[in-house]
């Protein structure tokens, strides 16, 4: 959700900024821009669309002649105003002496804009960001100090922001501040960096300072001065970044998404190696601070998350309730924060987030912390803001996921939830038989995942056959209902085909009206409690001429003929089957999108980290 970078030092800023932005493209790709400090002015270069457009533009201008050592950059995911050149960041004051990049949303920008316009200030863009540039410039005219001007300005703003600001009179200086949006300072030798996220700077430094909400930093090549909101000097500690410089390579795959789908057996292997070696020994989770006494006090669990992580949460409800008997609710974070939710010190709140920086989930977690709930964060980014807010942490450890559509991180989230549910049951000494059974099934997963992946050519054929359809319904019952939701989401996200996930039993209460031979129905079936029921729903769909696609570990002979096509997965107990079924649906979505020529890794309008509410 917008990425920002900054550099001041002894090297050529433009190269470092462009390289940094290339590692933030997962945050948005509507436009990009850089501002570079020159002798007595600031030069700005922007382009709509992907970063490659900006790089091409700079090439035309002969990048070699741009030798600035201080600059800021931005990659945009549009919130206010179309994804056009005029709305691209950096934004400037009227005289061009001050410029800034912003990630976040200024909620009260309209009233500030009206006020400024009534005083004759002219605006070029439709963005919320431009009001901050104009306001800081006005304050700078009075104070002649950029830190004071930024501080005065942010006191007037409502919403969320990370800003990097430059003024032509303050040489080699970037002023940065944040509130409810990520920003870190990379600490170098005679050079310093700013970035929304670690990958943008990890190639240059492994040391960083995290800014707290409302702190302001004056960053120069040889100094970093940080002030608290009240103006006192802050002493933020330097932390060591947990990353190796990443070779972001597709390893021969056409897309990152396909590579990440195929990494899943190894992702599961890693998690098992780390936490579950056999069926008989108890799981221990170092960063989970819930012992037997504390767990006994927990009388309700709430899972909050967004997007794909929310679907992992839905699976979590089935597992946790089955293994522990503790009532568990699941809710999108964006809904949770706008009602009077009931949580207290006997509530365990599980926040699930791949990125650890989704704004809605952060707000929800801050709310429940105030109510005294114990917060467990399940995330792929253990240095993220959400991880920092946690009482207990489960690092899902899926490795960096580049494709905007989540795949391996989802599977790793499922694994984390299985293991956490087992941990709770074992700590509470309940359900030993079920626990042992699930452990056994989890240990067999990597090999079974390999088998599912070996079916990729067949799934590719299916994708070709079904790529012309405009609508799909995915149905399932029980623990695979969330798999239907996630499978439909994957297809929507990357192919733009209208796909809906539905509980199979609800088909007859409405969606069945849409069924005919233009609407494929994909049914997830697993031998177990709900097999016969889902099969009845398949019969109902077949009777309406819908093309039936089965994803199943078993289809009985008398029903095989009602399926137009089916994919068989290895035998697996119902409880763990979402971890296998989803892989078929990921491959189906990937191949349909790829066949249709869509931009699989960077689907339109989406971003991997959503840092606005
Ligand atoms: C965005 C991404 C989704 C992701 C969701 C939640 O919408 O495109 O893939 O599931 O955010 O993100 P989180 O990082 O909190 O899991």
mmCIF file with all atom_site columns, C-alpha atoms in Angstrom, residues 233-355:
data_model
loop_
_atom_site.group_PDB
_atom_site.id
_atom_site.type_symbol
_atom_site.label_atom_id
_atom_site.label_alt_id
_atom_site.label_comp_id
_atom_site.label_asym_id
_atom_site.label_entity_id
_atom_site.label_seq_id
_atom_site.pdbx_PDB_ins_code
_atom_site.Cartn_x
_atom_site.Cartn_y
_atom_site.Cartn_z
_atom_site.occupancy
_atom_site.B_iso_or_equiv
_atom_site.pdbx_formal_charge
_atom_site.auth_seq_id
_atom_site.auth_comp_id
_atom_site.auth_asym_id
_atom_site.auth_atom_id
_atom_site.pdbx_PDB_model_num
ATOM 1   C CA . UNK A 1 233 ? 15.297  13.776  22.216  1.00 0.00 ? 233 UNK A CA 1
ATOM 2   C CA . UNK A 1 234 ? 14.564  10.064  21.739  1.00 0.00 ? 234 UNK A CA 1
ATOM 3   C CA . UNK A 1 235 ? 17.028  7.189   22.077  1.00 0.00 ? 235 UNK A CA 1
ATOM 4   C CA . UNK A 1 236 ? 15.645  4.489   19.780  1.00 0.00 ? 236 UNK A CA 1
ATOM 5   C CA . UNK A 1 237 ? 17.881  1.457   19.746  1.00 0.00 ? 237 UNK A CA 1
ATOM 6   C CA . UNK A 1 238 ? 19.581  0.146   16.638  1.00 0.00 ? 238 UNK A CA 1
ATOM 7   C CA . UNK A 1 239 ? 18.280  -3.296  15.706  1.00 0.00 ? 239 UNK A CA 1
ATOM 8   C CA . UNK A 1 240 ? 19.788  -5.962  13.488  1.00 0.00 ? 240 UNK A CA 1
ATOM 9   C CA . UNK A 1 241 ? 17.635  -6.854  10.513  1.00 0.00 ? 241 UNK A CA 1
ATOM 10  C CA . UNK A 1 242 ? 16.644  -10.506 10.316  1.00 0.00 ? 242 UNK A CA 1
ATOM 11  C CA . UNK A 1 243 ? 17.086  -10.781 6.569   1.00 0.00 ? 243 UNK A CA 1
ATOM 12  C CA . UNK A 1 244 ? 19.743  -11.925 4.172   1.00 0.00 ? 244 UNK A CA 1
ATOM 13  C CA . UNK A 1 245 ? 19.872  -9.863  0.981   1.00 0.00 ? 245 UNK A CA 1
ATOM 14  C CA . UNK A 1 246 ? 17.336  -11.613 -1.175  1.00 0.00 ? 246 UNK A CA 1
ATOM 15  C CA . UNK A 1 247 ? 17.867  -12.933 -4.607  1.00 0.00 ? 247 UNK A CA 1
ATOM 16  C CA . UNK A 1 248 ? 14.326  -12.331 -5.790  1.00 0.00 ? 248 UNK A CA 1
ATOM 17  C CA . UNK A 1 249 ? 14.540  -14.923 -8.488  1.00 0.00 ? 249 UNK A CA 1
ATOM 18  C CA . UNK A 1 250 ? 11.751  -16.884 -10.140 1.00 0.00 ? 250 UNK A CA 1
ATOM 19  C CA . UNK A 1 251 ? 14.130  -19.872 -10.296 1.00 0.00 ? 251 UNK A CA 1
ATOM 20  C CA . UNK A 1 252 ? 13.035  -20.700 -13.820 1.00 0.00 ? 252 UNK A CA 1
ATOM 21  C CA . UNK A 1 253 ? 9.303   -20.493 -13.118 1.00 0.00 ? 253 UNK A CA 1
ATOM 22  C CA . UNK A 1 254 ? 7.286   -18.155 -15.307 1.00 0.00 ? 254 UNK A CA 1
ATOM 23  C CA . UNK A 1 255 ? 5.818   -16.357 -12.305 1.00 0.00 ? 255 UNK A CA 1
ATOM 24  C CA . UNK A 1 256 ? 6.597   -15.950 -8.614  1.00 0.00 ? 256 UNK A CA 1
ATOM 25  C CA . UNK A 1 257 ? 3.134   -17.310 -7.850  1.00 0.00 ? 257 UNK A CA 1
ATOM 26  C CA . UNK A 1 258 ? 3.909   -20.628 -9.540  1.00 0.00 ? 258 UNK A CA 1
ATOM 27  C CA . UNK A 1 259 ? 7.293   -20.821 -7.813  1.00 0.00 ? 259 UNK A CA 1
ATOM 28  C CA . UNK A 1 260 ? 5.651   -20.150 -4.460  1.00 0.00 ? 260 UNK A CA 1
ATOM 29  C CA . UNK A 1 261 ? 2.967   -22.799 -5.065  1.00 0.00 ? 261 UNK A CA 1
ATOM 30  C CA . UNK A 1 262 ? 5.702   -25.328 -5.780  1.00 0.00 ? 262 UNK A CA 1
ATOM 31  C CA . UNK A 1 263 ? 7.684   -24.311 -2.680  1.00 0.00 ? 263 UNK A CA 1
ATOM 32  C CA . UNK A 1 264 ? 4.869   -25.482 -0.414  1.00 0.00 ? 264 UNK A CA 1
ATOM 33  C CA . UNK A 1 265 ? 6.127   -28.983 0.388   1.00 0.00 ? 265 UNK A CA 1
ATOM 34  C CA . UNK A 1 266 ? 9.393   -27.424 1.602   1.00 0.00 ? 266 UNK A CA 1
ATOM 35  C CA . UNK A 1 267 ? 7.590   -24.733 3.549   1.00 0.00 ? 267 UNK A CA 1
ATOM 36  C CA . UNK A 1 268 ? 5.672   -27.455 5.412   1.00 0.00 ? 268 UNK A CA 1
ATOM 37  C CA . UNK A 1 269 ? 8.840   -29.533 5.854   1.00 0.00 ? 269 UNK A CA 1
ATOM 38  C CA . UNK A 1 270 ? 10.600  -26.561 7.451   1.00 0.00 ? 270 UNK A CA 1
ATOM 39  C CA . UNK A 1 271 ? 7.768   -25.926 9.860   1.00 0.00 ? 271 UNK A CA 1
ATOM 40  C CA . UNK A 1 272 ? 7.604   -29.588 10.833  1.00 0.00 ? 272 UNK A CA 1
ATOM 41  C CA . UNK A 1 273 ? 11.358  -29.807 11.251  1.00 0.00 ? 273 UNK A CA 1
ATOM 42  C CA . UNK A 1 274 ? 11.205  -26.851 13.566  1.00 0.00 ? 274 UNK A CA 1
ATOM 43  C CA . UNK A 1 275 ? 8.178   -27.775 15.649  1.00 0.00 ? 275 UNK A CA 1
ATOM 44  C CA . UNK A 1 276 ? 6.790   -31.261 15.098  1.00 0.00 ? 276 UNK A CA 1
ATOM 45  C CA . UNK A 1 277 ? 9.100   -34.241 14.853  1.00 0.00 ? 277 UNK A CA 1
ATOM 46  C CA . UNK A 1 278 ? 6.852   -37.129 15.798  1.00 0.00 ? 278 UNK A CA 1
ATOM 47  C CA . UNK A 1 279 ? 3.384   -38.027 17.033  1.00 0.00 ? 279 UNK A CA 1
ATOM 48  C CA . UNK A 1 280 ? 4.415   -38.703 20.613  1.00 0.00 ? 280 UNK A CA 1
ATOM 49  C CA . UNK A 1 281 ? 6.329   -35.735 22.006  1.00 0.00 ? 281 UNK A CA 1
ATOM 50  C CA . UNK A 1 282 ? 4.538   -32.608 23.086  1.00 0.00 ? 282 UNK A CA 1
ATOM 51  C CA . UNK A 1 283 ? 4.867   -29.495 20.958  1.00 0.00 ? 283 UNK A CA 1
ATOM 52  C CA . UNK A 1 284 ? 6.670   -26.608 22.558  1.00 0.00 ? 284 UNK A CA 1
ATOM 53  C CA . UNK A 1 285 ? 6.250   -23.089 21.202  1.00 0.00 ? 285 UNK A CA 1
ATOM 54  C CA . UNK A 1 286 ? 8.897   -20.744 22.578  1.00 0.00 ? 286 UNK A CA 1
ATOM 55  C CA . UNK A 1 287 ? 7.211   -17.465 21.754  1.00 0.00 ? 287 UNK A CA 1
ATOM 56  C CA . UNK A 1 288 ? 3.772   -18.503 22.971  1.00 0.00 ? 288 UNK A CA 1
ATOM 57  C CA . UNK A 1 289 ? 3.369   -17.189 26.505  1.00 0.00 ? 289 UNK A CA 1
ATOM 58  C CA . UNK A 1 290 ? 0.323   -19.199 27.497  1.00 0.00 ? 290 UNK A CA 1
ATOM 59  C CA . UNK A 1 291 ? 0.996   -21.845 30.122  1.00 0.00 ? 291 UNK A CA 1
ATOM 60  C CA . UNK A 1 292 ? -1.546  -24.286 31.485  1.00 0.00 ? 292 UNK A CA 1
ATOM 61  C CA . UNK A 1 293 ? -2.872  -21.896 34.143  1.00 0.00 ? 293 UNK A CA 1
ATOM 62  C CA . UNK A 1 294 ? -3.277  -19.037 31.699  1.00 0.00 ? 294 UNK A CA 1
ATOM 63  C CA . UNK A 1 295 ? -4.881  -21.279 29.082  1.00 0.00 ? 295 UNK A CA 1
ATOM 64  C CA . UNK A 1 296 ? -7.394  -22.529 31.646  1.00 0.00 ? 296 UNK A CA 1
ATOM 65  C CA . UNK A 1 297 ? -8.547  -18.935 32.111  1.00 0.00 ? 297 UNK A CA 1
ATOM 66  C CA . UNK A 1 298 ? -9.253  -18.482 28.391  1.00 0.00 ? 298 UNK A CA 1
ATOM 67  C CA . UNK A 1 299 ? -12.974 -18.933 27.809  1.00 0.00 ? 299 UNK A CA 1
ATOM 68  C CA . UNK A 1 300 ? -13.284 -17.534 24.296  1.00 0.00 ? 300 UNK A CA 1
ATOM 69  C CA . UNK A 1 301 ? -11.113 -17.075 21.256  1.00 0.00 ? 301 UNK A CA 1
ATOM 70  C CA . UNK A 1 302 ? -11.518 -14.450 18.567  1.00 0.00 ? 302 UNK A CA 1
ATOM 71  C CA . UNK A 1 303 ? -9.633  -14.664 15.300  1.00 0.00 ? 303 UNK A CA 1
ATOM 72  C CA . UNK A 1 304 ? -9.280  -11.449 13.317  1.00 0.00 ? 304 UNK A CA 1
ATOM 73  C CA . UNK A 1 305 ? -7.671  -11.107 9.911   1.00 0.00 ? 305 UNK A CA 1
ATOM 74  C CA . UNK A 1 306 ? -8.198  -9.928  6.328   1.00 0.00 ? 306 UNK A CA 1
ATOM 75  C CA . UNK A 1 307 ? -8.257  -11.543 2.888   1.00 0.00 ? 307 UNK A CA 1
ATOM 76  C CA . UNK A 1 308 ? -6.514  -14.880 2.600   1.00 0.00 ? 308 UNK A CA 1
ATOM 77  C CA . UNK A 1 309 ? -5.452  -14.728 6.252   1.00 0.00 ? 309 UNK A CA 1
ATOM 78  C CA . UNK A 1 310 ? -9.121  -14.492 7.198   1.00 0.00 ? 310 UNK A CA 1
ATOM 79  C CA . UNK A 1 311 ? -9.746  -17.746 5.359   1.00 0.00 ? 311 UNK A CA 1
ATOM 80  C CA . UNK A 1 312 ? -6.948  -19.375 7.337   1.00 0.00 ? 312 UNK A CA 1
ATOM 81  C CA . UNK A 1 313 ? -8.768  -18.066 10.415  1.00 0.00 ? 313 UNK A CA 1
ATOM 82  C CA . UNK A 1 314 ? -12.008 -19.758 9.333   1.00 0.00 ? 314 UNK A CA 1
ATOM 83  C CA . UNK A 1 315 ? -10.171 -23.078 9.087   1.00 0.00 ? 315 UNK A CA 1
ATOM 84  C CA . UNK A 1 316 ? -8.725  -22.280 12.519  1.00 0.00 ? 316 UNK A CA 1
ATOM 85  C CA . UNK A 1 317 ? -12.192 -22.090 14.070  1.00 0.00 ? 317 UNK A CA 1
ATOM 86  C CA . UNK A 1 318 ? -12.938 -25.698 13.068  1.00 0.00 ? 318 UNK A CA 1
ATOM 87  C CA . UNK A 1 319 ? -9.611  -26.984 14.342  1.00 0.00 ? 319 UNK A CA 1
ATOM 88  C CA . UNK A 1 320 ? -9.497  -25.056 17.598  1.00 0.00 ? 320 UNK A CA 1
ATOM 89  C CA . UNK A 1 321 ? -13.094 -25.783 18.583  1.00 0.00 ? 321 UNK A CA 1
ATOM 90  C CA . UNK A 1 322 ? -12.672 -29.452 17.734  1.00 0.00 ? 322 UNK A CA 1
ATOM 91  C CA . UNK A 1 323 ? -9.428  -29.882 19.666  1.00 0.00 ? 323 UNK A CA 1
ATOM 92  C CA . UNK A 1 324 ? -9.998  -27.570 22.622  1.00 0.00 ? 324 UNK A CA 1
ATOM 93  C CA . UNK A 1 325 ? -13.750 -26.998 22.896  1.00 0.00 ? 325 UNK A CA 1
ATOM 94  C CA . UNK A 1 326 ? -13.123 -23.268 23.410  1.00 0.00 ? 326 UNK A CA 1
ATOM 95  C CA . UNK A 1 327 ? -15.750 -21.194 21.539  1.00 0.00 ? 327 UNK A CA 1
ATOM 96  C CA . UNK A 1 328 ? -13.998 -19.458 18.661  1.00 0.00 ? 328 UNK A CA 1
ATOM 97  C CA . UNK A 1 329 ? -15.298 -16.623 16.487  1.00 0.00 ? 329 UNK A CA 1
ATOM 98  C CA . UNK A 1 330 ? -13.720 -15.394 13.285  1.00 0.00 ? 330 UNK A CA 1
ATOM 99  C CA . UNK A 1 331 ? -14.261 -11.937 11.880  1.00 0.00 ? 331 UNK A CA 1
ATOM 100 C CA . UNK A 1 332 ? -12.739 -9.627  9.259   1.00 0.00 ? 332 UNK A CA 1
ATOM 101 C CA . UNK A 1 333 ? -10.676 -7.004  11.076  1.00 0.00 ? 333 UNK A CA 1
ATOM 102 C CA . UNK A 1 334 ? -12.442 -4.226  9.178   1.00 0.00 ? 334 UNK A CA 1
ATOM 103 C CA . UNK A 1 335 ? -15.767 -5.310  10.718  1.00 0.00 ? 335 UNK A CA 1
ATOM 104 C CA . UNK A 1 336 ? -14.393 -6.065  14.153  1.00 0.00 ? 336 UNK A CA 1
ATOM 105 C CA . UNK A 1 337 ? -13.172 -2.525  14.725  1.00 0.00 ? 337 UNK A CA 1
ATOM 106 C CA . UNK A 1 338 ? -16.490 -0.809  14.167  1.00 0.00 ? 338 UNK A CA 1
ATOM 107 C CA . UNK A 1 339 ? -18.682 -2.428  16.766  1.00 0.00 ? 339 UNK A CA 1
ATOM 108 C CA . UNK A 1 340 ? -18.675 -2.907  20.460  1.00 0.00 ? 340 UNK A CA 1
ATOM 109 C CA . UNK A 1 341 ? -16.813 -6.191  20.618  1.00 0.00 ? 341 UNK A CA 1
ATOM 110 C CA . UNK A 1 342 ? -16.700 -8.233  23.767  1.00 0.00 ? 342 UNK A CA 1
ATOM 111 C CA . UNK A 1 343 ? -13.176 -9.104  24.810  1.00 0.00 ? 343 UNK A CA 1
ATOM 112 C CA . UNK A 1 344 ? -11.545 -9.164  28.224  1.00 0.00 ? 344 UNK A CA 1
ATOM 113 C CA . UNK A 1 345 ? -8.557  -10.701 29.986  1.00 0.00 ? 345 UNK A CA 1
ATOM 114 C CA . UNK A 1 346 ? -10.092 -14.154 29.543  1.00 0.00 ? 346 UNK A CA 1
ATOM 115 C CA . UNK A 1 347 ? -10.179 -13.736 25.783  1.00 0.00 ? 347 UNK A CA 1
ATOM 116 C CA . UNK A 1 348 ? -7.448  -14.939 23.482  1.00 0.00 ? 348 UNK A CA 1
ATOM 117 C CA . UNK A 1 349 ? -7.356  -12.861 20.304  1.00 0.00 ? 349 UNK A CA 1
ATOM 118 C CA . UNK A 1 350 ? -5.480  -14.368 17.373  1.00 0.00 ? 350 UNK A CA 1
ATOM 119 C CA . UNK A 1 351 ? -4.469  -11.884 14.697  1.00 0.00 ? 351 UNK A CA 1
ATOM 120 C CA . UNK A 1 352 ? -3.382  -13.538 11.460  1.00 0.00 ? 352 UNK A CA 1
ATOM 121 C CA . UNK A 1 353 ? -1.460  -11.490 8.916   1.00 0.00 ? 353 UNK A CA 1
ATOM 122 C CA . UNK A 1 354 ? 1.104   -12.500 6.327   1.00 0.00 ? 354 UNK A CA 1
ATOM 123 C CA . UNK A 1 355 ? 2.648   -9.027  6.239   1.00 0.00 ? 355 UNK A CA 1
#
